[in-house]
Amino acid sequence: MLVYYILTLIISYVWADGVSFQREQPVCPPGWLAWQDACYILLPDKMNWWQAKTVCDRPGSSLVVPDSQEEQDFIWREMRSRMEKIVGNSTTKLQLWIGCTDFDNTGLLTCIGVQGRPGFTKWSKGNPHTDEGQDCIRMDQKYEGRWGDSGCNAKHFGACEMRVSRRLYCLQADADGRFTPQCLLNHEIKNLTAAGVIGCGQACWAEPRCHSFNLWQKGDDKKVCQLNNASSIEADPAFLKKVESCNFFDL
Ligand SMILES: *[C@@H]1O[C@H](CO)[C@@H](O)[C@H](O)[C@H]1NC(C)=O
Ligand SMILES: *[C@@H]1O[C@H](CO)[C@@H](O)[C@H](O)[C@H]1NC(C)=O
Ligand SMILES: *[C@@H]1O[C@H](CO)[C@@H](O)[C@H](O)[C@H]1NC(C)=O
């Protein structure tokens, strides 16, 4: 019986998102760019490496770590054009923090989420420096996006990368194990016209205040994704109401 429910869940989630297996692009939250199995976003303000790391650091997301030439090219092309829209194309202004550091001053990098040394690096000529105080790595317009190391307190742009997992969200079942259409009311932070449960779940993930979400079916193929500021445990149960054509998911 349990297996049956789990299967039903997986099938209904795949169906709910309209995701087919041929599809190449992940569903990304609004503002994020899809590329292969991940979503990317430019941080719109310059900040030091530590701040950029902190901003990107959420479940499933971190400062970008390019680990192939293709990913390097994608990130630099897209983020460069976005940085240019903010500060113009002066070579001195376009630098992008990535999630790699050289705190042991050996020139060998440590990158977020990478075991051991990274398999891909893209140093520009004259880099890395092995002196103290040049410990954080950036892509630099001066070197056409190749990497240089600089002081971690320099203020640069940064980009976050979120790995897309086809993770399952918890639908609320009643005592018989059936799913009743219900939603958490009066806690919404935001309404989005996102695709289905995976897209809505990722949008919730990317929003720090979001603890759960409602997915409303409006008409035949329109869905509204509502991000909530409380989970079903945090909220007063009186707000968890049976509503036709609405499903509730805890993050
Ligand atoms: C930089 O921008 C200026 C005007 O905005 C343009 O004329 C120039 O060709 C650009 N340079 C590069 C290298 O894109
Ligand atoms: C959650 O959002 C509702 C409005 O939708 C608001 O009234 C409430 O104060 C918020 N609660 C918290 C903990 O932010
Ligand atoms: C979301 O939409 C509902 C109805 O569709 C509306 O009552 C509510 O105010 C909206 N919430 C926000 C935060 O825009």
CSV table of C-alpha atoms and ligand atoms in Angstrom, one decimal:
chain,number,residue,atom,x,y,z
A,1,MET,CA,0.0,0.0,0.0
A,2,LEU,CA,2.8,2.4,1.0
A,3,VAL,CA,4.6,1.6,-2.3
A,4,TYR,CA,1.4,2.4,-4.1
A,5,TYR,CA,1.1,5.8,-2.5
A,6,ILE,CA,4.8,6.7,-3.1
A,7,LEU,CA,4.4,5.7,-6.8
A,8,THR,CA,1.3,7.8,-7.0
A,9,LEU,CA,3.1,10.7,-5.5
A,10,ILE,CA,6.0,10.5,-7.9
A,11,ILE,CA,3.7,10.2,-10.9
A,12,SER,CA,1.5,13.0,-9.8
A,13,TYR,CA,4.5,15.3,-9.1
A,14,VAL,CA,6.0,14.7,-12.5
A,15,TRP,CA,2.6,15.2,-14.0
A,16,ALA,CA,1.9,18.3,-11.9
A,17,ASP,CA,4.9,20.1,-13.2
A,18,GLY,CA,4.4,19.1,-16.8
A,19,VAL,CA,8.0,17.9,-16.7
A,20,SER,CA,8.8,15.4,-19.3
A,21,PHE,CA,12.0,13.3,-19.2
A,22,GLN,CA,13.3,14.8,-22.5
A,23,ARG,CA,13.2,18.2,-21.1
A,24,GLU,CA,16.7,19.7,-20.7
A,25,GLN,CA,16.2,22.8,-18.7
A,26,PRO,CA,15.4,22.7,-15.0
A,27,VAL,CA,12.5,24.8,-13.8
A,28,CYS,CA,14.0,27.8,-12.0
A,29,PRO,CA,12.5,30.3,-9.6
A,30,PRO,CA,11.7,33.7,-11.0
A,31,GLY,CA,14.9,35.7,-11.8
A,32,TRP,CA,17.1,32.6,-11.9
A,33,LEU,CA,18.7,31.3,-15.2
A,34,ALA,CA,18.5,27.7,-16.1
A,35,TRP,CA,21.5,25.8,-17.4
A,36,GLN,CA,21.8,22.1,-17.4
A,37,ASP,CA,21.0,20.8,-13.9
A,38,ALA,CA,21.2,24.1,-12.1
A,39,CYS,CA,19.8,27.6,-11.7
A,40,TYR,CA,22.0,30.7,-11.5
A,41,ILE,CA,21.5,34.3,-10.4
A,42,LEU,CA,23.6,37.4,-10.3
A,43,LEU,CA,23.8,39.2,-6.9
A,44,PRO,CA,22.8,42.7,-7.9
A,45,ASP,CA,25.1,44.5,-5.5
A,46,LYS,CA,28.9,44.4,-5.1
A,47,MET,CA,30.0,42.9,-1.8
A,48,ASN,CA,33.0,41.2,-0.3
A,49,TRP,CA,33.6,37.5,-0.7
A,50,TRP,CA,32.2,36.6,2.7
A,51,GLN,CA,29.0,38.5,2.2
A,52,ALA,CA,28.5,37.0,-1.2
A,53,LYS,CA,29.1,33.5,0.3
A,54,THR,CA,26.5,34.2,3.0
A,55,VAL,CA,23.9,35.5,0.7
A,56,CYS,CA,24.1,32.5,-1.6
A,57,ASP,CA,24.3,30.0,1.3
A,58,ARG,CA,20.9,28.3,1.5
A,59,PRO,CA,19.9,24.7,1.3
A,60,GLY,CA,20.9,23.5,-2.2
A,61,SER,CA,22.5,26.8,-3.2
A,62,SER,CA,26.0,28.3,-2.9
A,63,LEU,CA,28.3,30.8,-4.5
A,64,VAL,CA,29.0,29.5,-8.1
A,65,VAL,CA,31.7,27.0,-8.7
A,66,PRO,CA,32.4,26.5,-12.5
A,67,ASP,CA,33.5,23.0,-13.0
A,68,SER,CA,33.8,22.7,-16.7
A,69,GLN,CA,34.8,25.0,-19.6
A,70,GLU,CA,31.1,25.0,-20.7
A,71,GLU,CA,29.9,26.1,-17.3
A,72,GLN,CA,32.7,28.8,-17.1
A,73,ASP,CA,31.6,30.1,-20.6
A,74,PHE,CA,27.9,30.1,-19.6
A,75,ILE,CA,28.4,31.9,-16.3
A,76,TRP,CA,30.8,34.5,-17.7
A,77,ARG,CA,28.6,35.2,-20.8
A,78,GLU,CA,25.4,35.6,-18.9
A,79,MET,CA,26.7,37.3,-15.7
A,80,ARG,CA,28.9,39.7,-17.6
A,81,SER,CA,26.0,41.0,-19.7
A,82,ARG,CA,24.0,41.4,-16.5
A,83,MET,CA,26.8,43.2,-14.7
A,84,GLU,CA,27.2,45.5,-17.7
A,85,LYS,CA,23.6,46.5,-17.4
A,86,ILE,CA,24.3,47.6,-13.9
A,87,VAL,CA,27.7,49.3,-14.1
A,88,GLY,CA,28.6,49.6,-17.8
A,89,ASN,CA,31.4,47.7,-19.5
A,90,SER,CA,34.5,49.3,-18.0
A,91,THR,CA,37.0,46.5,-17.5
A,92,THR,CA,37.8,47.7,-14.0
A,93,LYS,CA,34.3,47.1,-12.8
A,94,LEU,CA,33.4,43.6,-14.0
A,95,GLN,CA,34.5,41.0,-11.5
A,96,LEU,CA,32.5,38.1,-10.2
A,97,TRP,CA,33.3,36.2,-7.0
A,98,ILE,CA,33.2,32.4,-7.3
A,99,GLY,CA,33.1,29.9,-4.5
A,100,CYS,CA,36.8,29.1,-4.4
A,101,THR,CA,39.6,30.2,-2.1
A,102,ASP,CA,43.3,29.7,-1.5
A,103,PHE,CA,43.6,30.3,2.2
A,104,ASP,CA,46.7,28.1,2.5
A,105,ASN,CA,48.5,30.2,0.0
A,106,THR,CA,49.7,27.3,-2.1
A,107,GLY,CA,47.8,28.3,-5.3
A,108,LEU,CA,45.8,25.1,-4.9
A,109,LEU,CA,42.1,25.8,-4.5
A,110,THR,CA,39.4,24.7,-2.2
A,111,CYS,CA,35.9,25.1,-3.7
A,112,ILE,CA,32.5,25.0,-2.0
A,113,GLY,CA,30.9,21.6,-2.4
A,114,VAL,CA,34.0,20.0,-4.1
A,115,GLN,CA,35.8,17.2,-2.3
A,116,GLY,CA,39.6,17.6,-2.5
A,117,ARG,CA,41.0,19.9,-5.2
A,118,PRO,CA,38.8,21.1,-8.0
A,119,GLY,CA,39.2,19.3,-11.4
A,120,PHE,CA,38.7,22.4,-13.4
A,121,THR,CA,40.4,25.8,-12.9
A,122,LYS,CA,40.7,28.7,-15.3
A,123,TRP,CA,43.6,30.8,-14.1
A,124,SER,CA,44.6,33.9,-16.1
A,125,LYS,CA,48.3,34.6,-16.8
A,126,GLY,CA,50.1,35.7,-13.7
A,127,ASN,CA,47.7,34.0,-11.4
A,128,PRO,CA,47.4,32.6,-8.8
A,129,HIS,CA,49.4,34.6,-6.4
A,130,THR,CA,50.7,32.7,-3.4
A,131,ASP,CA,51.1,35.7,-1.2
A,132,GLU,CA,49.0,36.1,1.9
A,133,GLY,CA,45.9,38.2,1.5
A,134,GLN,CA,45.1,37.2,-2.1
A,135,ASP,CA,42.9,34.4,-1.1
A,136,CYS,CA,39.5,34.7,-2.8
A,137,ILE,CA,38.9,33.9,-6.4
A,138,ARG,CA,37.0,36.0,-9.0
A,139,MET,CA,36.3,35.9,-12.7
A,140,ASP,CA,37.7,39.1,-14.2
A,141,GLN,CA,36.8,41.1,-17.3
A,142,LYS,CA,40.5,42.2,-17.4
A,143,TYR,CA,41.3,38.6,-18.2
A,144,GLU,CA,38.1,37.9,-20.3
A,145,GLY,CA,36.5,36.0,-17.5
A,146,ARG,CA,39.5,33.9,-16.6
A,147,TRP,CA,40.3,33.7,-12.9
A,148,GLY,CA,42.4,35.8,-10.6
A,149,ASP,CA,42.8,35.9,-6.9
A,150,SER,CA,42.3,39.0,-4.8
A,151,GLY,CA,41.8,40.2,-1.3
A,152,CYS,CA,38.5,38.8,0.2
A,153,ASN,CA,37.4,42.2,1.3
A,154,ALA,CA,37.4,43.7,-2.2
A,155,LYS,CA,33.8,44.5,-3.4
A,156,HIS,CA,32.8,42.5,-6.4
A,157,PHE,CA,29.6,41.0,-7.9
A,158,GLY,CA,28.9,37.4,-7.2
A,159,ALA,CA,26.6,34.7,-8.5
A,160,CYS,CA,24.7,31.9,-6.8
A,161,GLU,CA,24.1,28.5,-8.1
A,162,MET,CA,21.3,26.2,-7.1
A,163,ARG,CA,21.5,22.5,-7.9
A,164,VAL,CA,18.1,21.3,-9.0
A,165,SER,CA,17.0,18.2,-7.3
A,166,ARG,CA,13.8,16.5,-8.2
A,167,ARG,CA,13.1,16.5,-4.5
A,168,LEU,CA,9.7,15.5,-3.2
A,169,TYR,CA,7.6,17.8,-1.1
A,170,CYS,CA,5.4,16.5,1.6
A,171,LEU,CA,1.7,16.5,0.7
A,172,GLN,CA,-0.6,16.3,3.6
A,173,ALA,CA,-2.4,13.0,3.9
A,174,ASP,CA,-5.4,12.3,6.2
A,175,ALA,CA,-5.6,9.4,8.7
A,176,ASP,CA,-6.6,7.0,5.9
A,177,GLY,CA,-3.6,8.0,3.9
A,178,ARG,CA,-5.7,9.8,1.3
A,179,PHE,CA,-4.8,13.3,0.1
A,180,THR,CA,-7.4,15.8,0.8
A,181,PRO,CA,-7.3,19.1,-1.0
A,182,GLN,CA,-6.4,21.6,1.6
A,183,CYS,CA,-4.3,24.7,2.0
A,184,LEU,CA,-2.8,27.0,4.6
A,185,LEU,CA,-4.7,30.3,4.4
A,186,ASN,CA,-3.7,33.8,5.6
A,187,HIS,CA,0.1,33.2,5.6
A,188,GLU,CA,1.0,34.1,2.1
A,189,ILE,CA,4.1,36.2,1.3
A,190,LYS,CA,3.8,36.1,-2.4
A,191,ASN,CA,1.7,34.8,-5.4
A,192,LEU,CA,3.6,33.5,-8.4
A,193,THR,CA,2.3,32.1,-11.7
A,194,ALA,CA,4.9,29.3,-11.4
A,195,ALA,CA,4.7,26.0,-13.2
A,196,GLY,CA,4.0,23.2,-10.9
A,197,VAL,CA,5.1,21.7,-7.6
A,198,ILE,CA,8.8,21.5,-8.4
A,199,GLY,CA,9.0,25.1,-9.7
A,200,CYS,CA,6.9,26.4,-6.8
A,201,GLY,CA,9.0,24.4,-4.3
A,202,GLN,CA,12.2,25.9,-5.7
A,203,ALA,CA,10.7,29.4,-5.5
A,204,CYS,CA,9.9,28.6,-1.9
A,205,TRP,CA,13.4,27.4,-1.3
A,206,ALA,CA,14.9,30.5,-2.8
A,207,GLU,CA,12.9,32.8,-0.5
A,208,PRO,CA,14.2,32.8,3.0
A,209,ARG,CA,10.9,33.5,4.7
A,210,CYS,CA,9.0,30.7,2.9
A,211,HIS,CA,8.3,27.7,5.0
A,212,SER,CA,5.5,26.0,2.9
A,213,PHE,CA,3.5,26.6,-0.2
A,214,ASN,CA,0.0,26.3,-1.7
A,215,LEU,CA,-0.5,25.3,-5.3
A,216,TRP,CA,-3.9,26.5,-6.6
A,217,GLN,CA,-5.4,25.0,-9.8
A,218,LYS,CA,-7.1,27.9,-11.6
A,219,GLY,CA,-8.8,26.8,-14.7
A,220,ASP,CA,-7.6,23.9,-16.9
A,221,ASP,CA,-3.9,24.6,-17.1
A,222,LYS,CA,-3.2,27.7,-15.0
A,223,LYS,CA,-1.6,27.2,-11.6
A,224,VAL,CA,-0.9,29.8,-8.9
A,225,CYS,CA,1.9,29.2,-6.5
A,226,GLN,CA,1.5,30.9,-3.1
A,227,LEU,CA,4.5,31.1,-0.8
A,228,ASN,CA,3.7,30.9,2.9
A,229,ASN,CA,5.6,32.3,5.9
A,230,ALA,CA,4.8,29.3,8.1
A,231,SER,CA,4.9,25.5,7.9
A,232,SER,CA,1.9,23.4,8.9
A,233,ILE,CA,3.5,22.8,12.3
A,234,GLU,CA,4.3,26.5,12.9
A,235,ALA,CA,0.9,27.8,11.9
A,236,ASP,CA,-2.4,27.7,13.8
A,237,PRO,CA,-4.1,24.5,12.5
A,238,ALA,CA,-7.3,26.5,12.2
A,239,PHE,CA,-5.8,28.0,9.1
A,240,LEU,CA,-5.2,24.7,7.4
A,241,LYS,CA,-8.5,24.5,5.5
A,242,LYS,CA,-10.1,22.1,3.1
A,243,VAL,CA,-10.2,23.9,-0.2
A,244,GLU,CA,-11.1,22.3,-3.6
A,245,SER,CA,-8.4,22.7,-6.2
A,246,CYS,CA,-5.7,23.7,-3.8
A,247,ASN,CA,-2.8,21.5,-2.5
A,248,PHE,CA,-0.5,22.3,0.4
A,249,PHE,CA,3.2,21.4,0.6
A,250,ASP,CA,5.6,21.8,3.5
A,251,LEU,CA,9.1,22.6,2.5
B,1,LIG,C1,31.2,49.6,-24.1
B,1,LIG,O1,30.0,50.3,-24.1
B,1,LIG,C2,30.1,51.4,-25.0
B,1,LIG,C3,28.9,52.3,-24.9
B,1,LIG,O2,28.0,51.9,-23.9
B,1,LIG,C4,30.3,50.9,-26.4
B,1,LIG,O3,30.5,52.0,-27.3
B,1,LIG,C5,31.6,50.0,-26.5
B,1,LIG,O4,31.7,49.4,-27.8
B,1,LIG,C6,31.5,48.9,-25.4
B,1,LIG,N1,32.7,48.2,-25.4
B,1,LIG,C7,32.8,46.8,-25.4
B,1,LIG,C8,34.1,46.2,-25.3
B,1,LIG,O5,31.8,46.1,-25.3
B,2,LIG,C1,2.8,35.9,7.8
B,2,LIG,O1,2.0,36.6,6.8
B,2,LIG,C2,0.8,37.1,7.3
B,2,LIG,C3,0.1,37.7,6.1
B,2,LIG,O2,0.0,36.9,5.0
B,2,LIG,C4,1.1,38.1,8.4
B,2,LIG,O3,-0.2,38.6,8.8
B,2,LIG,C5,1.8,37.5,9.5
B,2,LIG,O4,2.2,38.4,10.5
B,2,LIG,C6,3.1,36.8,9.0
B,2,LIG,N1,3.7,36.1,10.0
B,2,LIG,C7,5.0,36.1,10.2
B,2,LIG,C8,5.5,35.2,11.3
B,2,LIG,O5,5.8,36.8,9.5
B,3,LIG,C1,-2.5,36.5,-3.5
B,3,LIG,O1,-3.7,36.2,-4.2
B,3,LIG,C2,-4.9,36.2,-3.3
B,3,LIG,C3,-6.1,35.8,-4.2
B,3,LIG,O2,-5.8,35.3,-5.4
B,3,LIG,C4,-5.1,37.6,-2.7
B,3,LIG,O3,-6.2,37.5,-1.8
B,3,LIG,C5,-3.8,37.9,-1.9
B,3,LIG,O4,-3.9,39.2,-1.4
B,3,LIG,C6,-2.6,37.8,-2.7
B,3,LIG,N1,-1.4,38.0,-1.9
B,3,LIG,C7,-0.4,38.7,-2.2
B,3,LIG,C8,0.7,38.7,-1.1
B,3,LIG,O5,-0.3,39.3,-3.2
